[in-house]
Amino acid sequence: MKQTVGFIGLGVMGNSMAKHIIQAGYPLNVYTRTKEKADELIQLGAEWKETVSELTKDSEIIITMIGFPKDVEEVYLGKDGILQIAKPGTYVIDMTTSQPTLAKKIFEQARVKGIYALDAPVSGGDVGAKEARLAIMVGGAKEAFEQCKPLFEVMGQNIVYQGEAGAGQHTKMCNQIAIASGMIGVCEAIAYAEKSGLDATNVLKSISTGAAGSWSLSNLAPRMLADDFEPGFFVKHFIKDMGIALEESTNMSVKTPGLKLAHQLYEQLAESGEENSGTQALLKLWQSS
């Protein structure tokens, strides 16, 4: 029989990820701050848990997909957190995009208690989560990764072990840095196409499959043109990620001027009331100018 999985955090991506787990035959416990978000999973057979500690007691593998590093720290290291309650031999997997230093701290405290901790952030947005083709980048002990790989394969397609604790989060920072400057380029290209009188949808047909091609250009630019600014990934969460990347870059003396500009632009966007929009809402800065 498959191990019982506990899933904490059922947002835009977490809900789809948890759904794949239960559909793959894993017994599933779920907890999230807003119980209504768990309704579909409960109907599929998931068991609702009233608290993090209750879920932890009844789960052999625990996955977290929550908002901010402070939430991760509280859920794992708090008074009634996962590491206070989990039995030795439990696997804990944080799939939140969080701080590499926090991932290392969780790993070390888990190891003392005989708990196996992995940091495994993902990329692919709401579509990747729904279609179970996320990129999953993993840090922690290689043996723990191998044990959990079948579970990762339920949620994603591009699953890569990156190295020791924190390596998954560092890899996700590379991902976010590449996206940040790229999103500026996508917005500038659309603004240029529209200003020059071109059909921007037609322009995408030409440029999205050439050397300019990117995930953002193929998946988010069409949403921009359709005035669809619903989140696959929240502006506020992208600002959080870029803030982590900037902090880590400063610590390592890595120059990131593109990242700094993107962070400034997204903060400007959030200040205009768009923090809960999808990252493709960045185009609005060009539309309003």
PDB file of C-alpha atoms in Angstrom:
ATOM      1  CA  MET A   1       0.000   0.000   0.000  1.00  0.00           C
ATOM      2  CA  LYS A   2       1.207   3.508  -0.826  1.00  0.00           C
ATOM      3  CA  GLN A   3       2.342   5.793   1.973  1.00  0.00           C
ATOM      4  CA  THR A   4      -0.115   8.335   3.359  1.00  0.00           C
ATOM      5  CA  VAL A   5       0.582  11.853   2.109  1.00  0.00           C
ATOM      6  CA  GLY A   6      -0.327  15.006   3.998  1.00  0.00           C
ATOM      7  CA  PHE A   7      -0.698  18.146   1.866  1.00  0.00           C
ATOM      8  CA  ILE A   8      -0.685  21.623   3.419  1.00  0.00           C
ATOM      9  CA  GLY A   9      -1.649  24.596   1.234  1.00  0.00           C
ATOM     10  CA  LEU A  10      -4.354  24.305  -1.422  1.00  0.00           C
ATOM     11  CA  GLY A  11      -3.960  27.455  -3.462  1.00  0.00           C
ATOM     12  CA  VAL A  12      -3.905  27.959  -7.226  1.00  0.00           C
ATOM     13  CA  MET A  13      -1.192  25.317  -7.686  1.00  0.00           C
ATOM     14  CA  GLY A  14      -1.402  23.231  -4.515  1.00  0.00           C
ATOM     15  CA  ASN A  15      -4.971  22.137  -5.190  1.00  0.00           C
ATOM     16  CA  SER A  16      -4.083  20.640  -8.577  1.00  0.00           C
ATOM     17  CA  MET A  17      -0.932  19.007  -7.220  1.00  0.00           C
ATOM     18  CA  ALA A  18      -2.848  17.377  -4.369  1.00  0.00           C
ATOM     19  CA  LYS A  19      -5.524  16.209  -6.802  1.00  0.00           C
ATOM     20  CA  HIS A  20      -2.923  14.324  -8.866  1.00  0.00           C
ATOM     21  CA  ILE A  21      -1.650  12.644  -5.696  1.00  0.00           C
ATOM     22  CA  ILE A  22      -5.042  11.269  -4.656  1.00  0.00           C
ATOM     23  CA  GLN A  23      -5.858  10.255  -8.233  1.00  0.00           C
ATOM     24  CA  ALA A  24      -2.586   8.272  -8.280  1.00  0.00           C
ATOM     25  CA  GLY A  25      -3.864   6.180  -5.394  1.00  0.00           C
ATOM     26  CA  TYR A  26      -2.094   7.746  -2.425  1.00  0.00           C
ATOM     27  CA  PRO A  27      -4.143   8.089   0.780  1.00  0.00           C
ATOM     28  CA  LEU A  28      -4.320  11.857   1.260  1.00  0.00           C
ATOM     29  CA  ASN A  29      -4.738  14.120   4.285  1.00  0.00           C
ATOM     30  CA  VAL A  30      -5.258  17.816   3.611  1.00  0.00           C
ATOM     31  CA  TYR A  31      -5.121  21.064   5.562  1.00  0.00           C
ATOM     32  CA  THR A  32      -5.379  24.659   4.429  1.00  0.00           C
ATOM     33  CA  ARG A  33      -6.461  27.845   6.182  1.00  0.00           C
ATOM     34  CA  THR A  34      -9.692  28.101   4.163  1.00  0.00           C
ATOM     35  CA  LYS A  35     -11.462  24.741   4.370  1.00  0.00           C
ATOM     36  CA  GLU A  36     -13.685  25.459   1.351  1.00  0.00           C
ATOM     37  CA  LYS A  37     -10.604  25.183  -0.866  1.00  0.00           C
ATOM     38  CA  ALA A  38     -10.407  21.507   0.106  1.00  0.00           C
ATOM     39  CA  ASP A  39     -14.016  20.646  -0.852  1.00  0.00           C
ATOM     40  CA  GLU A  40     -13.208  19.018  -4.200  1.00  0.00           C
ATOM     41  CA  LEU A  41     -10.381  16.958  -2.709  1.00  0.00           C
ATOM     42  CA  ILE A  42     -12.576  15.812   0.191  1.00  0.00           C
ATOM     43  CA  GLN A  43     -15.189  14.692  -2.345  1.00  0.00           C
ATOM     44  CA  LEU A  44     -12.442  12.683  -4.082  1.00  0.00           C
ATOM     45  CA  GLY A  45     -11.659  10.907  -0.814  1.00  0.00           C
ATOM     46  CA  ALA A  46      -9.116  13.123   0.925  1.00  0.00           C
ATOM     47  CA  GLU A  47      -9.373  13.374   4.704  1.00  0.00           C
ATOM     48  CA  TRP A  48      -9.629  16.863   6.174  1.00  0.00           C
ATOM     49  CA  LYS A  49      -7.428  17.657   9.172  1.00  0.00           C
ATOM     50  CA  GLU A  50      -8.228  20.546  11.506  1.00  0.00           C
ATOM     51  CA  THR A  51      -4.602  21.497  12.256  1.00  0.00           C
ATOM     52  CA  VAL A  52      -1.056  21.101  10.980  1.00  0.00           C
ATOM     53  CA  SER A  53      -0.210  18.929  13.963  1.00  0.00           C
ATOM     54  CA  GLU A  54      -3.185  16.620  13.385  1.00  0.00           C
ATOM     55  CA  LEU A  55      -2.180  16.185   9.748  1.00  0.00           C
ATOM     56  CA  THR A  56       1.440  15.575  10.712  1.00  0.00           C
ATOM     57  CA  LYS A  57       0.540  12.817  13.198  1.00  0.00           C
ATOM     58  CA  ASP A  58      -1.382  10.895  10.534  1.00  0.00           C
ATOM     59  CA  SER A  59       0.966  11.305   7.528  1.00  0.00           C
ATOM     60  CA  GLU A  60       4.123   9.496   6.425  1.00  0.00           C
ATOM     61  CA  ILE A  61       5.057  12.065   3.769  1.00  0.00           C
ATOM     62  CA  ILE A  62       4.170  15.743   4.261  1.00  0.00           C
ATOM     63  CA  ILE A  63       4.145  18.283   1.422  1.00  0.00           C
ATOM     64  CA  THR A  64       3.829  22.027   1.988  1.00  0.00           C
ATOM     65  CA  MET A  65       2.879  24.517  -0.730  1.00  0.00           C
ATOM     66  CA  ILE A  66       2.256  27.756   1.132  1.00  0.00           C
ATOM     67  CA  GLY A  67       2.858  31.478   0.714  1.00  0.00           C
ATOM     68  CA  PHE A  68       5.881  33.129   2.266  1.00  0.00           C
ATOM     69  CA  PRO A  69       9.058  32.115   4.129  1.00  0.00           C
ATOM     70  CA  LYS A  70       7.513  33.282   7.433  1.00  0.00           C
ATOM     71  CA  ASP A  71       4.663  30.819   6.830  1.00  0.00           C
ATOM     72  CA  VAL A  72       7.132  28.024   6.078  1.00  0.00           C
ATOM     73  CA  GLU A  73       9.087  28.793   9.244  1.00  0.00           C
ATOM     74  CA  GLU A  74       5.945  28.772  11.364  1.00  0.00           C
ATOM     75  CA  VAL A  75       4.575  25.542   9.860  1.00  0.00           C
ATOM     76  CA  TYR A  76       7.867  23.650  10.222  1.00  0.00           C
ATOM     77  CA  LEU A  77       9.595  25.206  13.225  1.00  0.00           C
ATOM     78  CA  GLY A  78       6.737  26.676  15.284  1.00  0.00           C
ATOM     79  CA  LYS A  79       5.568  25.380  18.678  1.00  0.00           C
ATOM     80  CA  ASP A  80       3.083  22.949  17.115  1.00  0.00           C
ATOM     81  CA  GLY A  81       4.948  22.730  13.806  1.00  0.00           C
ATOM     82  CA  ILE A  82       5.750  19.738  11.662  1.00  0.00           C
ATOM     83  CA  LEU A  83       9.181  19.059  13.116  1.00  0.00           C
ATOM     84  CA  GLN A  84       7.790  19.070  16.668  1.00  0.00           C
ATOM     85  CA  ILE A  85       5.170  16.448  15.815  1.00  0.00           C
ATOM     86  CA  ALA A  86       6.482  14.257  12.965  1.00  0.00           C
ATOM     87  CA  LYS A  87       7.661  10.752  13.765  1.00  0.00           C
ATOM     88  CA  PRO A  88      11.223   9.662  12.922  1.00  0.00           C
ATOM     89  CA  GLY A  89      11.311   8.337   9.362  1.00  0.00           C
ATOM     90  CA  THR A  90       8.773  10.869   8.085  1.00  0.00           C
ATOM     91  CA  TYR A  91       9.564  12.640   4.789  1.00  0.00           C
ATOM     92  CA  VAL A  92       8.827  16.380   4.697  1.00  0.00           C
ATOM     93  CA  ILE A  93       8.898  18.206   1.368  1.00  0.00           C
ATOM     94  CA  ASP A  94       8.613  21.978   1.116  1.00  0.00           C
ATOM     95  CA  MET A  95       7.518  22.880  -2.420  1.00  0.00           C
ATOM     96  CA  THR A  96       7.022  26.560  -1.577  1.00  0.00           C
ATOM     97  CA  THR A  97       9.485  28.959  -3.170  1.00  0.00           C
ATOM     98  CA  SER A  98      11.373  30.039  -0.069  1.00  0.00           C
ATOM     99  CA  GLN A  99      14.798  31.012   1.272  1.00  0.00           C
ATOM    100  CA  PRO A 100      17.717  28.607   0.697  1.00  0.00           C
ATOM    101  CA  THR A 101      18.975  29.430   4.203  1.00  0.00           C
ATOM    102  CA  LEU A 102      15.611  28.424   5.692  1.00  0.00           C
ATOM    103  CA  ALA A 103      15.667  25.168   3.703  1.00  0.00           C
ATOM    104  CA  LYS A 104      19.055  24.363   5.225  1.00  0.00           C
ATOM    105  CA  LYS A 105      17.796  25.201   8.719  1.00  0.00           C
ATOM    106  CA  ILE A 106      14.787  22.903   8.311  1.00  0.00           C
ATOM    107  CA  PHE A 107      17.025  20.133   6.940  1.00  0.00           C
ATOM    108  CA  GLU A 108      19.414  20.317   9.890  1.00  0.00           C
ATOM    109  CA  GLN A 109      16.683  20.347  12.525  1.00  0.00           C
ATOM    110  CA  ALA A 110      14.857  17.500  10.767  1.00  0.00           C
ATOM    111  CA  ARG A 111      18.021  15.392  10.562  1.00  0.00           C
ATOM    112  CA  VAL A 112      18.538  15.616  14.338  1.00  0.00           C
ATOM    113  CA  LYS A 113      15.072  14.115  14.801  1.00  0.00           C
ATOM    114  CA  GLY A 114      15.466  11.380  12.178  1.00  0.00           C
ATOM    115  CA  ILE A 115      13.178  13.153   9.719  1.00  0.00           C
ATOM    116  CA  TYR A 116      14.061  13.443   6.012  1.00  0.00           C
ATOM    117  CA  ALA A 117      13.635  16.991   4.641  1.00  0.00           C
ATOM    118  CA  LEU A 118      13.688  18.045   0.992  1.00  0.00           C
ATOM    119  CA  ASP A 119      13.293  21.499  -0.563  1.00  0.00           C
ATOM    120  CA  ALA A 120      11.516  21.021  -3.887  1.00  0.00           C
ATOM    121  CA  PRO A 121      10.154  24.259  -5.403  1.00  0.00           C
ATOM    122  CA  VAL A 122       8.380  24.063  -8.728  1.00  0.00           C
ATOM    123  CA  SER A 123       7.963  25.994 -11.954  1.00  0.00           C
ATOM    124  CA  GLY A 124       5.206  25.819 -14.533  1.00  0.00           C
ATOM    125  CA  GLY A 125       2.403  27.901 -13.058  1.00  0.00           C
ATOM    126  CA  ASP A 126      -1.255  26.945 -12.808  1.00  0.00           C
ATOM    127  CA  VAL A 127      -1.202  25.199 -16.200  1.00  0.00           C
ATOM    128  CA  GLY A 128       1.805  23.064 -15.306  1.00  0.00           C
ATOM    129  CA  ALA A 129       0.161  22.120 -12.007  1.00  0.00           C
ATOM    130  CA  LYS A 130      -3.149  21.196 -13.664  1.00  0.00           C
ATOM    131  CA  GLU A 131      -1.474  19.122 -16.376  1.00  0.00           C
ATOM    132  CA  ALA A 132       1.045  17.437 -14.005  1.00  0.00           C
ATOM    133  CA  ARG A 133       4.016  18.687 -15.994  1.00  0.00           C
ATOM    134  CA  LEU A 134       5.737  20.907 -13.451  1.00  0.00           C
ATOM    135  CA  ALA A 135       9.494  21.322 -13.327  1.00  0.00           C
ATOM    136  CA  ILE A 136      10.562  20.213  -9.848  1.00  0.00           C
ATOM    137  CA  MET A 137      14.017  21.178  -8.550  1.00  0.00           C
ATOM    138  CA  VAL A 138      15.106  19.279  -5.454  1.00  0.00           C
ATOM    139  CA  GLY A 139      17.644  19.797  -2.669  1.00  0.00           C
ATOM    140  CA  GLY A 140      18.428  17.524   0.269  1.00  0.00           C
ATOM    141  CA  ALA A 141      19.802  14.018   0.777  1.00  0.00           C
ATOM    142  CA  LYS A 142      20.015  12.024  -2.475  1.00  0.00           C
ATOM    143  CA  GLU A 143      18.569   8.913  -0.791  1.00  0.00           C
ATOM    144  CA  ALA A 144      15.482  10.844   0.349  1.00  0.00           C
ATOM    145  CA  PHE A 145      15.063  12.235  -3.163  1.00  0.00           C
ATOM    146  CA  GLU A 146      15.117   8.720  -4.643  1.00  0.00           C
ATOM    147  CA  GLN A 147      12.490   7.560  -2.150  1.00  0.00           C
ATOM    148  CA  CYS A 148      10.184  10.457  -3.003  1.00  0.00           C
ATOM    149  CA  LYS A 149      10.789  10.538  -6.756  1.00  0.00           C
ATOM    150  CA  PRO A 150       7.703   8.410  -7.607  1.00  0.00           C
ATOM    151  CA  LEU A 151       5.575  11.000  -5.809  1.00  0.00           C
ATOM    152  CA  PHE A 152       7.266  13.861  -7.665  1.00  0.00           C
ATOM    153  CA  GLU A 153       6.540  12.062 -10.934  1.00  0.00           C
ATOM    154  CA  VAL A 154       2.820  12.235 -10.145  1.00  0.00           C
ATOM    155  CA  MET A 155       3.013  16.052 -10.150  1.00  0.00           C
ATOM    156  CA  GLY A 156       5.696  16.892 -12.697  1.00  0.00           C
ATOM    157  CA  GLN A 157       7.738  15.798 -15.690  1.00  0.00           C
ATOM    158  CA  ASN A 158      11.074  17.577 -15.374  1.00  0.00           C
ATOM    159  CA  ILE A 159      12.375  16.374 -12.006  1.00  0.00           C
ATOM    160  CA  VAL A 160      16.025  17.127 -11.256  1.00  0.00           C
ATOM    161  CA  TYR A 161      18.042  16.486  -8.097  1.00  0.00           C
ATOM    162  CA  GLN A 162      20.156  19.634  -7.672  1.00  0.00           C
ATOM    163  CA  GLY A 163      22.257  18.805  -4.611  1.00  0.00           C
ATOM    164  CA  GLU A 164      22.375  19.324  -0.854  1.00  0.00           C
ATOM    165  CA  ALA A 165      19.761  21.135   1.236  1.00  0.00           C
ATOM    166  CA  GLY A 166      18.964  24.565  -0.203  1.00  0.00           C
ATOM    167  CA  ALA A 167      20.013  23.615  -3.738  1.00  0.00           C
ATOM    168  CA  GLY A 168      16.409  23.313  -4.885  1.00  0.00           C
ATOM    169  CA  GLN A 169      15.643  26.821  -3.653  1.00  0.00           C
ATOM    170  CA  HIS A 170      18.821  28.256  -5.207  1.00  0.00           C
ATOM    171  CA  THR A 171      17.804  26.658  -8.528  1.00  0.00           C
ATOM    172  CA  LYS A 172      14.356  28.232  -8.254  1.00  0.00           C
ATOM    173  CA  MET A 173      16.033  31.610  -7.761  1.00  0.00           C
ATOM    174  CA  CYS A 174      17.862  31.064 -11.078  1.00  0.00           C
ATOM    175  CA  ASN A 175      14.462  30.311 -12.628  1.00  0.00           C
ATOM    176  CA  GLN A 176      12.887  33.482 -11.237  1.00  0.00           C
ATOM    177  CA  ILE A 177      15.849  35.649 -12.263  1.00  0.00           C
ATOM    178  CA  ALA A 178      15.528  34.398 -15.851  1.00  0.00           C
ATOM    179  CA  ILE A 179      11.768  35.025 -15.851  1.00  0.00           C
ATOM    180  CA  ALA A 180      12.024  38.507 -14.324  1.00  0.00           C
ATOM    181  CA  SER A 181      13.928  40.199 -17.147  1.00  0.00           C
ATOM    182  CA  GLY A 182      12.075  38.091 -19.714  1.00  0.00           C
ATOM    183  CA  MET A 183       8.705  39.449 -18.571  1.00  0.00           C
ATOM    184  CA  ILE A 184       9.933  42.993 -19.235  1.00  0.00           C
ATOM    185  CA  GLY A 185      10.913  41.915 -22.743  1.00  0.00           C
ATOM    186  CA  VAL A 186       7.502  40.332 -23.385  1.00  0.00           C
ATOM    187  CA  CYS A 187       5.692  43.516 -22.315  1.00  0.00           C
ATOM    188  CA  GLU A 188       7.969  45.772 -24.364  1.00  0.00           C
ATOM    189  CA  ALA A 189       7.497  43.587 -27.449  1.00  0.00           C
ATOM    190  CA  ILE A 190       3.699  43.692 -27.153  1.00  0.00           C
ATOM    191  CA  ALA A 191       3.699  47.449 -26.552  1.00  0.00           C
ATOM    192  CA  TYR A 192       5.951  47.952 -29.578  1.00  0.00           C
ATOM    193  CA  ALA A 193       3.777  45.704 -31.785  1.00  0.00           C
ATOM    194  CA  GLU A 194       0.605  47.557 -30.859  1.00  0.00           C
ATOM    195  CA  LYS A 195       2.166  51.022 -31.225  1.00  0.00           C
ATOM    196  CA  SER A 196       3.463  50.196 -34.690  1.00  0.00           C
ATOM    197  CA  GLY A 197      -0.013  49.171 -35.839  1.00  0.00           C
ATOM    198  CA  LEU A 198       0.656  45.432 -36.044  1.00  0.00           C
ATOM    199  CA  ASP A 199      -1.760  42.685 -35.029  1.00  0.00           C
ATOM    200  CA  ALA A 200      -0.033  41.601 -31.813  1.00  0.00           C
ATOM    201  CA  THR A 201      -1.630  38.128 -31.913  1.00  0.00           C
ATOM    202  CA  ASN A 202      -0.190  37.629 -35.380  1.00  0.00           C
ATOM    203  CA  VAL A 203       3.195  38.895 -34.197  1.00  0.00           C
ATOM    204  CA  LEU A 204       3.235  36.199 -31.514  1.00  0.00           C
ATOM    205  CA  LYS A 205       2.814  33.533 -34.196  1.00  0.00           C
ATOM    206  CA  SER A 206       6.117  34.630 -35.690  1.00  0.00           C
ATOM    207  CA  ILE A 207       8.227  35.376 -32.649  1.00  0.00           C
ATOM    208  CA  SER A 208       7.129  32.778 -30.084  1.00  0.00           C
ATOM    209  CA  THR A 209       8.681  29.879 -31.996  1.00  0.00           C
ATOM    210  CA  GLY A 210      11.896  31.633 -33.027  1.00  0.00           C
ATOM    211  CA  ALA A 211      14.976  32.701 -31.085  1.00  0.00           C
ATOM    212  CA  ALA A 212      12.805  34.981 -28.893  1.00  0.00           C
ATOM    213  CA  GLY A 213      10.676  32.055 -27.762  1.00  0.00           C
ATOM    214  CA  SER A 214      10.034  31.529 -24.044  1.00  0.00           C
ATOM    215  CA  TRP A 215       7.436  30.023 -21.734  1.00  0.00           C
ATOM    216  CA  SER A 216       6.215  33.507 -20.834  1.00  0.00           C
ATOM    217  CA  LEU A 217       5.891  34.540 -24.463  1.00  0.00           C
ATOM    218  CA  SER A 218       3.929  31.388 -25.369  1.00  0.00           C
ATOM    219  CA  ASN A 219       1.742  31.140 -22.272  1.00  0.00           C
ATOM    220  CA  LEU A 220       1.385  34.593 -20.735  1.00  0.00           C
ATOM    221  CA  ALA A 221       1.505  36.928 -23.747  1.00  0.00           C
ATOM    222  CA  PRO A 222      -1.779  35.466 -25.140  1.00  0.00           C
ATOM    223  CA  ARG A 223      -3.391  36.105 -21.739  1.00  0.00           C
ATOM    224  CA  MET A 224      -2.150  39.694 -21.862  1.00  0.00           C
ATOM    225  CA  LEU A 225      -3.733  40.211 -25.275  1.00  0.00           C
ATOM    226  CA  ALA A 226      -7.004  38.703 -24.035  1.00  0.00           C
ATOM    227  CA  ASP A 227      -7.008  41.050 -20.998  1.00  0.00           C
ATOM    228  CA  ASP A 228      -6.877  37.960 -18.806  1.00  0.00           C
ATOM    229  CA  PHE A 229      -4.958  38.977 -15.711  1.00  0.00           C
ATOM    230  CA  GLU A 230      -6.163  36.217 -13.393  1.00  0.00           C
ATOM    231  CA  PRO A 231      -3.339  34.558 -11.475  1.00  0.00           C
ATOM    232  CA  GLY A 232      -1.585  31.505 -12.551  1.00  0.00           C
ATOM    233  CA  PHE A 233       1.066  33.062 -10.317  1.00  0.00           C
ATOM    234  CA  PHE A 234       0.379  36.050  -8.057  1.00  0.00           C
ATOM    235  CA  VAL A 235       2.230  39.346  -8.449  1.00  0.00           C
ATOM    236  CA  LYS A 236       2.741  39.446  -4.661  1.00  0.00           C
ATOM    237  CA  HIS A 237       4.403  36.025  -4.695  1.00  0.00           C
ATOM    238  CA  PHE A 238       6.691  36.967  -7.577  1.00  0.00           C
ATOM    239  CA  ILE A 239       7.767  40.091  -5.664  1.00  0.00           C
ATOM    240  CA  LYS A 240       8.541  37.830  -2.696  1.00  0.00           C
ATOM    241  CA  ASP A 241      10.618  35.512  -4.895  1.00  0.00           C
ATOM    242  CA  MET A 242      12.547  38.364  -6.467  1.00  0.00           C
ATOM    243  CA  GLY A 243      13.219  39.791  -3.009  1.00  0.00           C
ATOM    244  CA  ILE A 244      14.768  36.481  -1.941  1.00  0.00           C
ATOM    245  CA  ALA A 245      16.830  36.331  -5.136  1.00  0.00           C
ATOM    246  CA  LEU A 246      18.069  39.895  -4.630  1.00  0.00           C
ATOM    247  CA  GLU A 247      19.063  39.148  -1.033  1.00  0.00           C
ATOM    248  CA  GLU A 248      20.897  35.950  -2.001  1.00  0.00           C
ATOM    249  CA  SER A 249      22.580  37.701  -4.955  1.00  0.00           C
ATOM    250  CA  THR A 250      23.814  40.497  -2.691  1.00  0.00           C
ATOM    251  CA  ASN A 251      25.184  37.934  -0.219  1.00  0.00           C
ATOM    252  CA  MET A 252      27.133  36.270  -3.043  1.00  0.00           C
ATOM    253  CA  SER A 253      28.195  39.559  -4.706  1.00  0.00           C
ATOM    254  CA  VAL A 254      26.372  38.656  -7.931  1.00  0.00           C
ATOM    255  CA  LYS A 255      25.260  41.622 -10.073  1.00  0.00           C
ATOM    256  CA  THR A 256      21.595  41.417 -11.096  1.00  0.00           C
ATOM    257  CA  PRO A 257      20.550  44.719 -12.728  1.00  0.00           C
ATOM    258  CA  GLY A 258      17.754  43.073 -14.736  1.00  0.00           C
ATOM    259  CA  LEU A 259      16.311  41.506 -11.607  1.00  0.00           C
ATOM    260  CA  LYS A 260      16.464  44.833  -9.745  1.00  0.00           C
ATOM    261  CA  LEU A 261      14.551  46.602 -12.524  1.00  0.00           C
ATOM    262  CA  ALA A 262      11.892  43.891 -12.703  1.00  0.00           C
ATOM    263  CA  HIS A 263      11.482  44.003  -8.909  1.00  0.00           C
ATOM    264  CA  GLN A 264      10.989  47.780  -9.029  1.00  0.00           C
ATOM    265  CA  LEU A 265       8.414  47.521 -11.822  1.00  0.00           C
ATOM    266  CA  TYR A 266       6.436  44.790 -10.062  1.00  0.00           C
ATOM    267  CA  GLU A 267       6.435  46.757  -6.811  1.00  0.00           C
ATOM    268  CA  GLN A 268       5.057  49.717  -8.774  1.00  0.00           C
ATOM    269  CA  LEU A 269       2.389  47.398 -10.209  1.00  0.00           C
ATOM    270  CA  ALA A 270       1.458  46.101  -6.742  1.00  0.00           C
ATOM    271  CA  GLU A 271       1.189  49.649  -5.398  1.00  0.00           C
ATOM    272  CA  SER A 272      -1.382  50.358  -8.122  1.00  0.00           C
ATOM    273  CA  GLY A 273      -3.611  47.607  -6.672  1.00  0.00           C
ATOM    274  CA  GLU A 274      -2.521  44.597  -8.742  1.00  0.00           C
ATOM    275  CA  GLU A 275      -0.790  42.474  -6.075  1.00  0.00           C
ATOM    276  CA  ASN A 276      -3.387  39.695  -6.410  1.00  0.00           C
ATOM    277  CA  SER A 277      -3.316  39.680 -10.216  1.00  0.00           C
ATOM    278  CA  GLY A 278      -1.265  37.275 -12.303  1.00  0.00           C
ATOM    279  CA  THR A 279       2.288  38.248 -13.233  1.00  0.00           C
ATOM    280  CA  GLN A 280       1.140  38.971 -16.802  1.00  0.00           C
ATOM    281  CA  ALA A 281      -0.547  42.110 -15.416  1.00  0.00           C
ATOM    282  CA  LEU A 282       2.850  43.803 -15.745  1.00  0.00           C
ATOM    283  CA  LEU A 283       1.650  44.874 -19.213  1.00  0.00           C
ATOM    284  CA  LYS A 284      -0.674  47.368 -17.487  1.00  0.00           C
ATOM    285  CA  LEU A 285       2.326  49.592 -16.726  1.00  0.00           C
ATOM    286  CA  TRP A 286       2.746  50.070 -20.489  1.00  0.00           C
ATOM    287  CA  GLN A 287      -0.985  50.427 -21.130  1.00  0.00           C
ATOM    288  CA  SER A 288      -1.265  53.209 -18.563  1.00  0.00           C
ATOM    289  CA  SER A 289       1.743  55.191 -19.796  1.00  0.00           C
TER     290      SER A 289
END
